[in-house]
Amino acid sequence: MAASYNFKKITVVPSATDFVDIVLSKTQRKTPTVIHKQYAIPRIRQFYMRKVRYTQQNYHDKLSQILDDFPRLEDIHPFYADLMNVLYDKDHYKLALGQINMARHLIDNVAKDYVRLLKYGDSLYRCKTLKRAALGRMCTVMKRQKQSLEYLEQVRQHLSRLPTIDPNTRTLLICGFPNVGKSSFINTITRADVEVQPYAFTTKSLYVGHTDYRYLRWQVIDTPGILDHSLEERNTIEMQAITALAHLRAAVLYVMDISEQCGHNLDQQVELFNNIKPLFANKPLMIVTNKIDVIRREELSEENEALLAELEKEGIPIVPMSTLSGEGVMEVKNKACDQLLAYRVENKMRSKKVNSVLNRLHLSVPQQRDEKVRPPCIPEAVLQRKAAMDTDKPKKKTERDLELELEEDYVFDMKKRYDLKNPEDKYDPIPELWQGKNVADYIDPDIMKKLEDLEKEEEMKEAAGEYDSDMSDEDEETREIRSMAAQIRKKKKLIKMESDVRRKVQKPTLPRVARKDYNVGEFKSQMEELGVDMADKDNAHFKRARSKTPTGLKRKREASAEAGSRARSRSVPAGKVSRDQSGIRDPQTQQKVKVIAKNAQKKMNQFGKAGESDRFIGTKMPKHLFAGKRKQGKTQRR
């Protein structure tokens, strides 16, 4: 069941108003919004039919998502079905989902009917009116589902807060009167954090914790307290516990307070146990007597002891514990888990599938063939080695043993293990300097011998030429090359520094050939200083002339045309006449045209210099729209 339904992933159910706003705004965003005057009537029909269909599809998808996310009571586990019936009322829940399903069906029919009418729309006005009517009817249908949507949203929020209970896993179910220690027990054996207070009905719903036993995961469920009255008189809180007891295959722990501090005596607790006993059928059952730190079973009165003894005669185990001191808590948990494991194995052995498994298993049990004793055979050498290891000497105490024995009085002493000729000198301070010399230099008695060996080794290395320098192998030419390279590096560094200084001066950028500081003679002298022969360099081109880009034929023609008439603008291509001169015979006519154009512009200049391309609004507030008292009704005509 837990794999089929995850109540925490149910989609949020919006209110009726939000539902309408979401769908209509999406239709406005995702569909075309403008009809141009050149559109033919078939295109106008398609325009409005698309809006109706898109709105209907949005409603259909969102309502279908709600219906699919909420669990169907017939498809889920009976435990969850009854729990939802207790918490939300099965009839109300089904009615709300049925209303949503009916709304989806009505919206589909409205869209289908109005699309059929839109196919025969004969004007823009009629198509627009049909579209408005279709969307309005859809929104009216959704607004009528206001109560159903609000109810489903509350159910969704409560379902998402329910604990995840797996009805088919290994489960321990704790039940009993209120305030007997059920929540304290689950807090002790699991990592759950259930509220514990000294009054009744602190726990108002089911709580789940998890624990481990024999490398298996166990589910522990804490139920609300149950009072001793008829089923019809029980409230919603108690019915949650009854639902869990009725449908979960679990080991039941019935907790009783033998100190009677819960407000109910032992006789009432036994009476409740007998009333709900039919719910324990076919389940491992155990009675847990809590609060033995207050009173133990041996201290009970004869009447109370007789009640417990009568329950034991029925074969129901009674285990004492105290959640306050922790006494007996783990014994209760282990015994309940063992009972449930044995019960589950027994059920599997009764099933029909076990035969197919047992046919493939064979358990071999050896049989005793005679009365002869056959002790284990241990080799003699092993026995001798073991006997030699066993000595009568007491075991030497380690520092860890001394630390455990002395506890707070233990002090770690490093000097007590020193092996000196005079044991009394162990704790004497060691001087660093003695008679002006470093004591550390004389600690090693073989220091002089080692020094002599090291000196002999160094003499042998020097005789073999290991420390000879390779610089002496360089000839005269190599030294000259090294010297020249050093000068070139120095010169490059100076040139770079001069260039950095020139860049700091803010001057217009000049081309390379226009710079005054580029001197051929200076360059030759610098190269001669570096040892370069510059004697035969008279015909060398030290100043590289920039290559000329060939001029295009079209540009040449334009240049020649400009040379012919300098009065023509450079932006006008050759062979063309500007607009202010085209169609005019002579300069006198051109002057006359300019005067006429200037007079025509005077009227426009009087109205705030508005041109012919500026927006013009005849009347900003038409009287028929803004005069008189506004009555009830829509204001869309504005």
XYZ file of C-alpha atoms in Angstrom:
638
model
C 0.000 0.000 0.000
C 2.803 2.381 0.857
C 4.220 1.849 -2.629
C 0.862 2.538 -4.332
C -0.155 5.701 -2.475
C 1.934 8.571 -1.235
C -0.477 10.996 0.405
C 2.224 13.667 0.707
C 2.346 14.144 -3.090
C -1.315 15.037 -3.644
C -1.612 18.245 -5.679
C -2.794 21.362 -3.851
C -6.519 22.006 -4.406
C -7.126 25.722 -5.124
C -10.281 27.516 -4.074
C -13.061 28.114 -6.614
C -12.050 31.757 -7.205
C -8.375 30.877 -7.596
C -9.327 28.007 -9.894
C -11.168 30.373 -12.249
C -8.376 32.966 -12.155
C -5.697 30.378 -12.901
C -7.505 28.907 -15.905
C -8.645 32.206 -17.444
C -5.233 33.845 -17.057
C -3.574 30.854 -18.683
C -6.044 31.041 -21.579
C -5.258 34.729 -21.996
C -1.504 34.069 -21.982
C -1.380 30.984 -24.190
C -3.853 31.885 -26.959
C -3.916 34.755 -29.520
C -5.532 37.966 -28.315
C -5.935 40.243 -31.350
C -8.307 39.969 -34.330
C -7.264 42.124 -37.261
C -9.783 43.726 -39.567
C -8.673 41.723 -42.586
C -9.579 38.392 -40.927
C -12.257 36.407 -42.737
C -15.182 34.939 -40.792
C -13.811 31.317 -40.870
C -10.627 32.555 -39.228
C -12.605 34.488 -36.593
C -14.600 31.346 -35.797
C -11.382 29.338 -35.374
C -9.965 32.101 -33.154
C -12.814 31.894 -30.631
C -13.230 28.096 -30.896
C -9.595 27.735 -29.925
C -10.135 29.808 -26.779
C -13.172 27.748 -25.742
C -11.408 24.433 -26.359
C -8.257 25.549 -24.553
C -10.212 26.679 -21.483
C -12.170 23.408 -21.402
C -8.955 21.376 -21.670
C -7.354 23.280 -18.775
C -10.377 22.664 -16.553
C -10.456 19.007 -17.595
C -6.754 18.413 -16.861
C -6.775 20.082 -13.451
C -9.953 18.347 -12.286
C -8.662 14.984 -13.555
C -5.440 15.544 -11.619
C -7.426 16.090 -8.409
C -9.544 12.970 -8.988
C -6.485 10.814 -9.756
C -4.377 12.032 -6.817
C -6.936 11.456 -4.081
C -7.094 7.760 -3.057
C -10.116 5.647 -3.877
C -11.455 3.957 -0.752
C -12.137 0.745 -2.679
C -8.556 0.428 -3.928
C -6.507 1.119 -0.792
C -5.836 -1.094 2.227
C -8.855 -1.561 4.561
C -6.894 0.070 7.384
C -6.542 3.319 5.455
C -10.111 3.093 4.148
C -11.543 2.809 7.678
C -9.143 5.452 9.007
C -10.317 7.934 6.346
C -13.918 7.045 7.169
C -13.253 7.847 10.837
C -11.391 11.084 10.143
C -13.216 12.554 7.132
C -16.583 10.713 6.819
C -16.614 8.346 3.857
C -19.930 9.663 2.491
C -18.803 13.280 2.547
C -15.491 12.340 0.904
C -17.133 10.391 -1.918
C -19.735 13.123 -2.426
C -17.036 15.799 -2.819
C -15.120 13.739 -5.395
C -18.404 12.994 -7.180
C -19.177 16.721 -7.385
C -15.770 17.376 -8.922
C -16.320 14.580 -11.439
C -19.736 16.006 -12.347
C -18.249 19.489 -12.772
C -15.679 18.090 -15.176
C -18.431 16.388 -17.186
C -20.569 19.562 -17.305
C -17.636 21.695 -18.479
C -16.897 19.209 -21.266
C -20.529 19.345 -22.405
C -20.639 23.161 -22.289
C -17.531 23.404 -24.432
C -18.854 20.859 -26.931
C -22.175 22.681 -27.283
C -20.672 26.136 -27.753
C -18.047 24.921 -30.213
C -20.915 23.535 -32.283
C -22.654 26.927 -32.150
C -19.463 28.802 -32.999
C -19.183 26.849 -36.257
C -22.259 28.752 -37.484
C -21.318 32.196 -36.166
C -21.960 34.733 -38.943
C -20.232 37.815 -37.480
C -17.452 38.895 -35.169
C -19.930 40.107 -32.576
C -21.853 36.820 -32.481
C -18.664 34.721 -32.196
C -17.360 36.907 -29.381
C -20.684 36.699 -27.538
C -20.736 32.891 -27.797
C -17.178 32.701 -26.504
C -18.031 34.889 -23.495
C -21.108 32.818 -22.765
C -19.111 29.559 -22.937
C -16.359 30.779 -20.592
C -18.944 32.290 -18.243
C -20.886 29.032 -17.930
C -17.666 27.109 -17.246
C -16.700 29.563 -14.499
C -20.201 29.371 -13.012
C -19.936 25.581 -12.803
C -16.605 25.882 -10.985
C -17.839 28.539 -8.556
C -20.613 26.188 -7.466
C -17.911 23.700 -6.346
C -16.576 26.092 -3.708
C -17.471 23.941 -0.678
C -16.254 20.700 -2.264
C -12.890 22.219 -3.175
C -12.408 23.681 0.313
C -13.269 20.331 1.922
C -10.857 18.423 -0.346
C -8.061 20.890 0.415
C -8.554 20.317 4.166
C -8.525 16.542 3.591
C -5.333 16.867 1.548
C -3.579 18.844 4.264
C -4.586 16.327 6.945
C -3.628 13.345 4.761
C -0.177 14.820 4.162
C 0.372 14.995 7.944
C -0.616 11.365 8.564
C 2.281 9.064 9.479
C 3.424 6.571 6.854
C 2.183 3.205 8.142
C 2.902 0.003 6.229
C 0.100 -2.467 7.124
C 2.100 -5.481 5.902
C 5.405 -5.056 7.726
C 6.459 -6.255 11.195
C 4.530 -4.083 13.655
C 4.183 -3.650 17.421
C 0.869 -2.032 18.401
C 0.570 -0.355 21.811
C -2.900 0.202 23.288
C -4.595 0.730 26.653
C -6.217 3.346 28.868
C -5.032 6.987 28.614
C -1.994 8.009 30.670
C -0.717 4.458 31.358
C 2.730 4.983 29.731
C 2.227 4.069 26.059
C 3.976 7.164 24.664
C 6.846 6.849 27.154
C 7.402 3.258 25.985
C 7.593 4.198 22.277
C 9.925 7.096 23.084
C 12.212 4.679 24.931
C 12.551 1.936 22.298
C 12.441 4.144 19.150
C 13.601 7.571 18.031
C 10.044 8.917 18.009
C 9.314 12.071 19.992
C 5.728 11.753 21.201
C 4.471 14.361 23.651
C 4.139 13.053 27.230
C 2.053 14.965 29.784
C 0.507 14.014 33.157
C -3.071 14.241 31.862
C -5.294 12.035 29.730
C -5.520 12.069 25.907
C -2.168 13.749 25.315
C -1.882 11.573 22.205
C -4.744 12.461 19.837
C -3.635 10.542 16.719
C -1.500 7.614 15.627
C 2.284 7.992 16.019
C 4.888 5.758 14.371
C 8.432 4.936 15.431
C 10.984 2.467 14.069
C 13.406 0.162 15.854
C 15.782 -2.703 14.983
C 15.751 -6.258 16.259
C 17.739 -9.169 14.806
C 18.892 -6.983 11.921
C 15.263 -6.345 10.896
C 13.313 -3.107 10.761
C 10.280 -2.965 13.069
C 7.398 -0.525 13.094
C 6.036 0.587 16.490
C 2.627 2.342 16.570
C 1.394 4.377 19.528
C -2.408 4.631 19.627
C -4.575 7.143 21.525
C -6.110 6.008 24.807
C -9.348 3.992 24.796
C -12.124 4.379 27.348
C -14.443 1.596 28.459
C -17.800 2.250 26.766
C -19.697 1.028 23.735
C -18.450 1.417 20.176
C -21.166 3.935 19.228
C -20.118 6.269 22.068
C -16.453 6.375 21.159
C -15.136 9.595 19.625
C -12.819 10.102 16.648
C -9.646 9.874 18.745
C -10.590 6.490 20.207
C -11.806 5.163 16.834
C -8.331 5.613 15.367
C -6.994 3.105 17.894
C -9.906 0.718 17.221
C -9.198 0.925 13.454
C -5.526 0.073 13.953
C -6.388 -2.878 16.221
C -8.940 -4.194 13.738
C -6.887 -4.102 10.529
C -3.157 -4.242 11.309
C -1.447 -7.617 11.576
C 0.723 -6.773 14.560
C 1.828 -7.916 17.989
C -0.506 -6.201 20.487
C 0.940 -4.804 23.715
C -1.891 -4.016 26.160
C -0.357 -1.631 28.722
C -1.808 -1.593 32.244
C -0.979 0.785 35.096
C -0.817 -1.368 38.234
C -0.167 1.716 40.397
C -3.605 3.079 39.319
C -2.144 6.593 38.908
C -3.833 6.924 35.524
C -7.206 7.472 37.208
C -8.585 3.981 36.496
C -8.246 1.031 38.853
C -7.011 -2.373 37.803
C -10.526 -3.820 37.662
C -11.573 -1.206 35.054
C -8.445 -1.876 32.984
C -9.167 -5.618 32.940
C -12.776 -4.903 32.009
C -11.623 -2.814 29.017
C -9.285 -5.636 28.000
C -12.183 -8.086 27.959
C -14.382 -5.677 25.967
C -11.876 -5.176 23.133
C -10.616 -8.755 23.267
C -12.338 -9.694 19.949
C -10.004 -7.214 18.221
C -6.996 -9.263 19.421
C -8.061 -12.408 17.523
C -5.332 -14.038 15.417
C -2.693 -11.671 16.784
C 0.188 -12.237 19.249
C -0.919 -10.680 22.535
C 0.996 -9.552 25.619
C -0.047 -7.661 28.753
C 2.543 -5.177 30.026
C 2.244 -3.998 33.641
C 3.861 -0.566 33.771
C 5.048 1.648 36.684
C 6.585 -1.138 38.758
C 8.905 1.535 40.169
C 5.871 2.723 42.195
C 4.442 -0.667 43.192
C 5.474 -4.182 42.256
C 3.234 -7.123 41.573
C 4.158 -8.792 44.855
C 2.833 -5.745 46.705
C -0.606 -5.814 45.069
C -3.743 -6.604 46.994
C -5.254 -10.079 46.772
C -8.130 -8.921 44.533
C -5.770 -7.299 42.001
C -3.418 -10.287 42.094
C -6.383 -12.594 41.440
C -7.301 -10.527 38.355
C -3.803 -10.886 36.898
C -3.641 -14.591 37.759
C -6.932 -15.158 35.936
C -5.475 -13.565 32.803
C -2.383 -15.753 33.048
C -4.587 -18.867 33.189
C -5.898 -17.916 29.723
C -2.347 -18.223 28.386
C -1.670 -14.490 28.071
C 1.887 -13.574 29.167
C 2.232 -10.699 31.640
C 5.565 -8.827 31.581
C 6.438 -6.081 34.122
C 8.356 -2.949 33.209
C 8.990 0.676 34.207
C 9.432 3.317 31.529
C 10.737 5.751 34.158
C 13.664 3.626 35.375
C 13.993 1.552 32.181
C 13.614 -1.732 34.035
C 12.145 -4.491 31.855
C 11.651 -2.253 28.774
C 14.040 -4.152 26.503
C 12.691 -7.497 27.763
C 9.175 -6.434 26.712
C 10.407 -5.368 23.270
C 12.442 -8.532 22.670
C 9.686 -10.858 23.833
C 7.053 -9.116 21.681
C 9.309 -9.268 18.610
C 10.031 -12.973 19.167
C 6.319 -13.695 19.509
C 5.500 -11.907 16.248
C 8.327 -13.609 14.355
C 7.166 -17.037 15.518
C 3.570 -16.174 14.584
C 4.555 -15.013 11.066
C 6.617 -18.169 10.486
C 3.726 -20.329 11.647
C 1.341 -18.569 9.237
C 3.731 -19.081 6.357
C 3.999 -22.758 7.194
C 0.209 -23.042 6.910
C 0.056 -21.388 3.511
C -0.138 -23.295 0.236
C 3.114 -21.851 -1.088
C 5.223 -23.493 1.614
C 5.027 -26.925 -0.037
C 6.876 -25.745 -3.127
C 9.632 -24.386 -0.877
C 9.876 -27.367 1.486
C 10.273 -29.768 -1.437
C 13.577 -28.097 -2.227
C 14.901 -28.124 1.351
C 16.472 -31.052 3.197
C 17.697 -30.905 6.779
C 20.274 -33.599 7.685
C 20.354 -34.693 11.348
C 23.233 -37.104 12.282
C 22.337 -40.198 14.333
C 24.558 -41.659 17.087
C 25.925 -45.016 15.868
C 27.481 -46.397 19.127
C 28.358 -45.551 22.732
C 32.054 -44.903 22.099
C 33.387 -41.522 23.272
C 35.277 -39.602 20.604
C 36.934 -36.523 22.140
C 38.374 -33.781 19.905
C 41.876 -34.598 18.550
C 44.469 -31.931 19.437
C 48.091 -32.493 18.282
C 50.700 -33.071 20.991
C 52.886 -30.206 19.791
C 50.003 -27.769 20.250
C 49.397 -28.992 23.785
C 53.104 -28.640 24.659
C 53.244 -25.104 23.246
C 50.140 -24.171 25.208
C 51.608 -25.609 28.427
C 54.841 -23.664 27.897
C 52.917 -20.431 27.525
C 51.146 -20.930 30.864
C 53.548 -19.570 33.503
C 53.078 -18.849 37.149
C 54.546 -15.365 36.809
C 52.019 -12.621 37.389
C 51.013 -10.695 34.312
C 52.849 -7.436 33.853
C 50.597 -4.440 34.387
C 50.320 -2.054 31.509
C 49.808 1.685 31.776
C 46.168 1.179 30.870
C 45.721 -1.293 33.751
C 47.305 1.172 36.160
C 45.046 3.970 34.867
C 41.912 1.874 35.478
C 43.138 0.812 38.899
C 44.221 4.227 40.248
C 41.509 6.234 38.414
C 41.907 9.899 39.366
C 45.229 9.354 41.211
C 46.967 8.044 38.082
C 49.881 10.122 36.702
C 51.794 9.064 33.620
C 55.555 8.818 34.362
C 57.999 8.434 31.480
C 61.212 8.350 33.525
C 60.407 5.315 35.654
C 61.469 3.002 32.779
C 64.951 4.610 32.414
C 67.746 2.002 32.576
C 70.611 3.777 34.399
C 73.641 2.536 36.314
C 72.453 4.405 39.379
C 68.612 4.200 39.582
C 68.592 7.233 41.869
C 69.656 9.447 38.949
C 66.407 8.828 36.961
C 64.745 12.035 38.011
C 67.827 14.313 37.888
C 67.423 17.202 35.428
C 69.563 16.827 32.280
C 71.757 19.968 31.692
C 71.908 21.496 28.208
C 75.307 23.196 28.690
C 78.203 21.883 30.798
C 81.524 23.746 31.212
C 80.706 25.949 28.216
C 79.993 23.066 25.848
C 76.779 21.624 24.446
C 75.982 18.346 26.127
C 74.117 17.086 23.056
C 77.387 17.037 21.072
C 78.841 14.408 23.376
C 75.926 12.075 23.789
C 77.070 9.730 21.007
C 80.289 7.951 22.087
C 81.216 7.130 18.461
C 80.904 10.693 17.217
C 84.628 11.070 16.442
C 84.825 7.798 14.536
C 81.821 8.749 12.448
C 83.389 12.133 11.711
C 86.598 10.498 10.475
C 84.639 8.148 8.216
C 82.718 11.079 6.779
C 85.949 13.040 6.058
C 87.502 10.032 4.286
C 84.399 9.667 2.139
C 84.526 13.353 1.149
C 88.245 13.060 0.213
C 87.469 10.091 -2.019
C 84.687 12.013 -3.768
C 86.972 15.008 -4.388
C 89.716 12.736 -5.767
C 87.218 11.143 -8.141
C 86.199 14.615 -9.444
C 82.579 14.471 -8.293
C 82.590 18.122 -7.201
C 84.439 19.471 -10.306
C 82.593 22.340 -11.970
C 81.466 22.066 -15.592
C 82.043 25.807 -16.196
C 85.742 25.236 -16.916
C 84.892 23.219 -20.049
C 83.502 26.285 -21.863
C 85.652 27.711 -24.660
C 86.179 31.331 -25.659
C 83.324 31.398 -28.181
C 80.770 30.124 -25.640
C 81.781 32.812 -23.168
C 81.361 35.507 -25.844
C 77.895 34.196 -26.671
C 76.907 34.282 -23.010
C 78.189 37.858 -22.666
C 76.305 38.947 -25.808
C 73.107 37.359 -24.573
C 73.414 39.238 -21.275
C 73.819 42.552 -23.138
C 70.812 41.819 -25.361
C 68.650 41.055 -22.329
C 69.796 44.304 -20.677
C 69.025 46.299 -23.845
C 65.563 44.747 -24.186
C 64.857 45.634 -20.602
C 65.876 49.285 -21.167
C 63.737 49.525 -24.313
C 60.751 48.152 -22.441
C 61.235 50.692 -19.635
C 61.438 53.586 -22.150
C 58.271 52.333 -23.846
C 56.433 52.234 -20.520
C 57.480 55.825 -19.807
C 56.227 56.974 -23.238
C 52.870 55.282 -22.734
C 52.273 57.242 -19.539
C 52.337 60.547 -21.455
C 48.842 61.249 -22.776
C 49.440 62.115 -26.425
C 47.550 61.339 -29.636
C 48.427 57.959 -31.031
C 50.604 58.247 -34.125
C 51.433 55.644 -36.742
C 54.778 53.988 -36.456
C 56.280 55.790 -39.461
C 55.331 59.207 -38.070
C 57.319 58.846 -34.832
C 60.326 61.170 -34.566
C 62.278 58.945 -32.152
C 62.792 56.143 -34.674
C 66.369 56.856 -35.915
C 68.278 54.522 -38.265
C 71.685 55.859 -37.236
C 70.966 55.281 -33.563
C 69.800 51.769 -34.369
C 73.034 51.017 -36.283
C 75.221 52.307 -33.457
C 73.355 50.209 -30.934
C 73.785 47.074 -33.031
C 77.531 47.798 -33.492
C 77.897 48.094 -29.725
C 76.419 44.618 -29.450
C 79.040 43.353 -31.921
C 76.920 43.134 -35.084
C 78.676 44.094 -38.333
C 76.642 46.931 -39.950
C 79.146 47.841 -42.719
C 77.235 46.380 -45.699
C 73.778 47.534 -44.622
C 73.483 50.732 -46.669
C 70.807 49.351 -48.999
C 68.830 47.693 -46.193
C 65.231 48.867 -45.721
C 65.097 49.515 -41.976
C 61.936 51.594 -42.392
C 59.308 49.305 -43.894
C 56.862 51.234 -46.066
C 53.211 50.382 -45.565
C 51.695 48.453 -48.453
C 49.096 50.339 -50.451
C 45.648 48.874 -50.727
C 44.346 48.984 -54.343
C 41.422 51.352 -54.708
C 38.175 49.872 -56.020
C 36.791 50.905 -59.375
C 33.540 52.208 -57.894
C 35.379 54.419 -55.403
C 37.466 55.861 -58.239
C 34.373 56.750 -60.209
C 32.837 58.517 -57.200
C 36.048 60.446 -56.623
C 36.112 61.606 -60.235
C 32.449 62.637 -60.008
C 33.124 64.648 -56.856
C 36.033 66.372 -58.533
C 33.650 67.465 -61.325
C 31.058 69.067 -58.986
C 32.170 69.969 -55.475
C 28.723 71.344 -54.555
C 27.190 67.852 -54.405
C 27.001 66.224 -50.958
C 29.496 63.400 -50.286
C 26.670 61.178 -48.970
C 24.811 61.182 -52.299
C 26.116 58.522 -54.689
C 27.212 59.447 -58.164
C 24.440 59.701 -60.749
C 21.710 60.510 -58.235
C 20.008 63.832 -57.412
C 19.045 64.844 -53.877
C 15.339 65.058 -53.002
C 15.294 68.852 -52.579
C 16.501 69.314 -56.168
C 14.657 66.566 -58.036
C 11.828 67.845 -60.352
C 12.870 71.554 -60.111
C 13.830 73.417 -63.278
C 15.931 76.296 -61.969
C 17.123 77.915 -58.715
C 14.260 80.473 -58.742
C 11.654 77.678 -58.672
C 13.591 75.938 -55.898
C 13.508 79.083 -53.753
C 9.748 79.432 -54.324
C 9.121 75.810 -53.244
C 11.008 76.386 -49.995
C 8.800 79.376 -49.126
C 5.601 77.368 -49.746
C 6.818 74.508 -47.509
C 7.721 76.955 -44.737
C 4.255 78.559 -44.807
C 2.547 75.133 -44.660
C 4.470 74.262 -41.503
C 3.451 77.447 -39.629
C 0.020 76.076 -38.603
C 1.512 72.928 -37.101
C 4.115 74.926 -35.210
C 1.354 76.868 -33.456
C 0.008 73.640 -31.748
C 2.984 72.735 -29.616
C 5.046 71.798 -32.667
C 3.071 68.576 -33.234
C 3.910 66.863 -36.493
C 1.833 64.779 -38.801
C 3.213 61.559 -37.247
C 2.266 62.521 -33.686
C -0.722 60.904 -31.956
C -3.943 62.972 -32.052
C -6.822 62.524 -29.594
C -9.850 64.607 -30.475
C -11.576 64.492 -27.083
C -9.817 62.965 -24.079
C -13.022 62.451 -22.073
C -16.116 61.866 -24.270
C -19.211 63.218 -22.560
C -21.396 60.178 -23.314
C -18.992 57.969 -21.353
C -18.202 60.178 -18.374
C -21.410 62.151 -17.760
C -24.180 61.182 -15.337
C -24.411 58.756 -12.384
C -23.027 55.283 -13.008
C -25.582 52.535 -12.376
C -25.062 48.892 -11.474
C -23.700 46.665 -14.142
C -20.496 45.912 -16.010
C -18.061 48.619 -17.046
C -16.473 46.716 -19.932
C -17.961 49.163 -22.484
C -15.513 51.744 -21.208
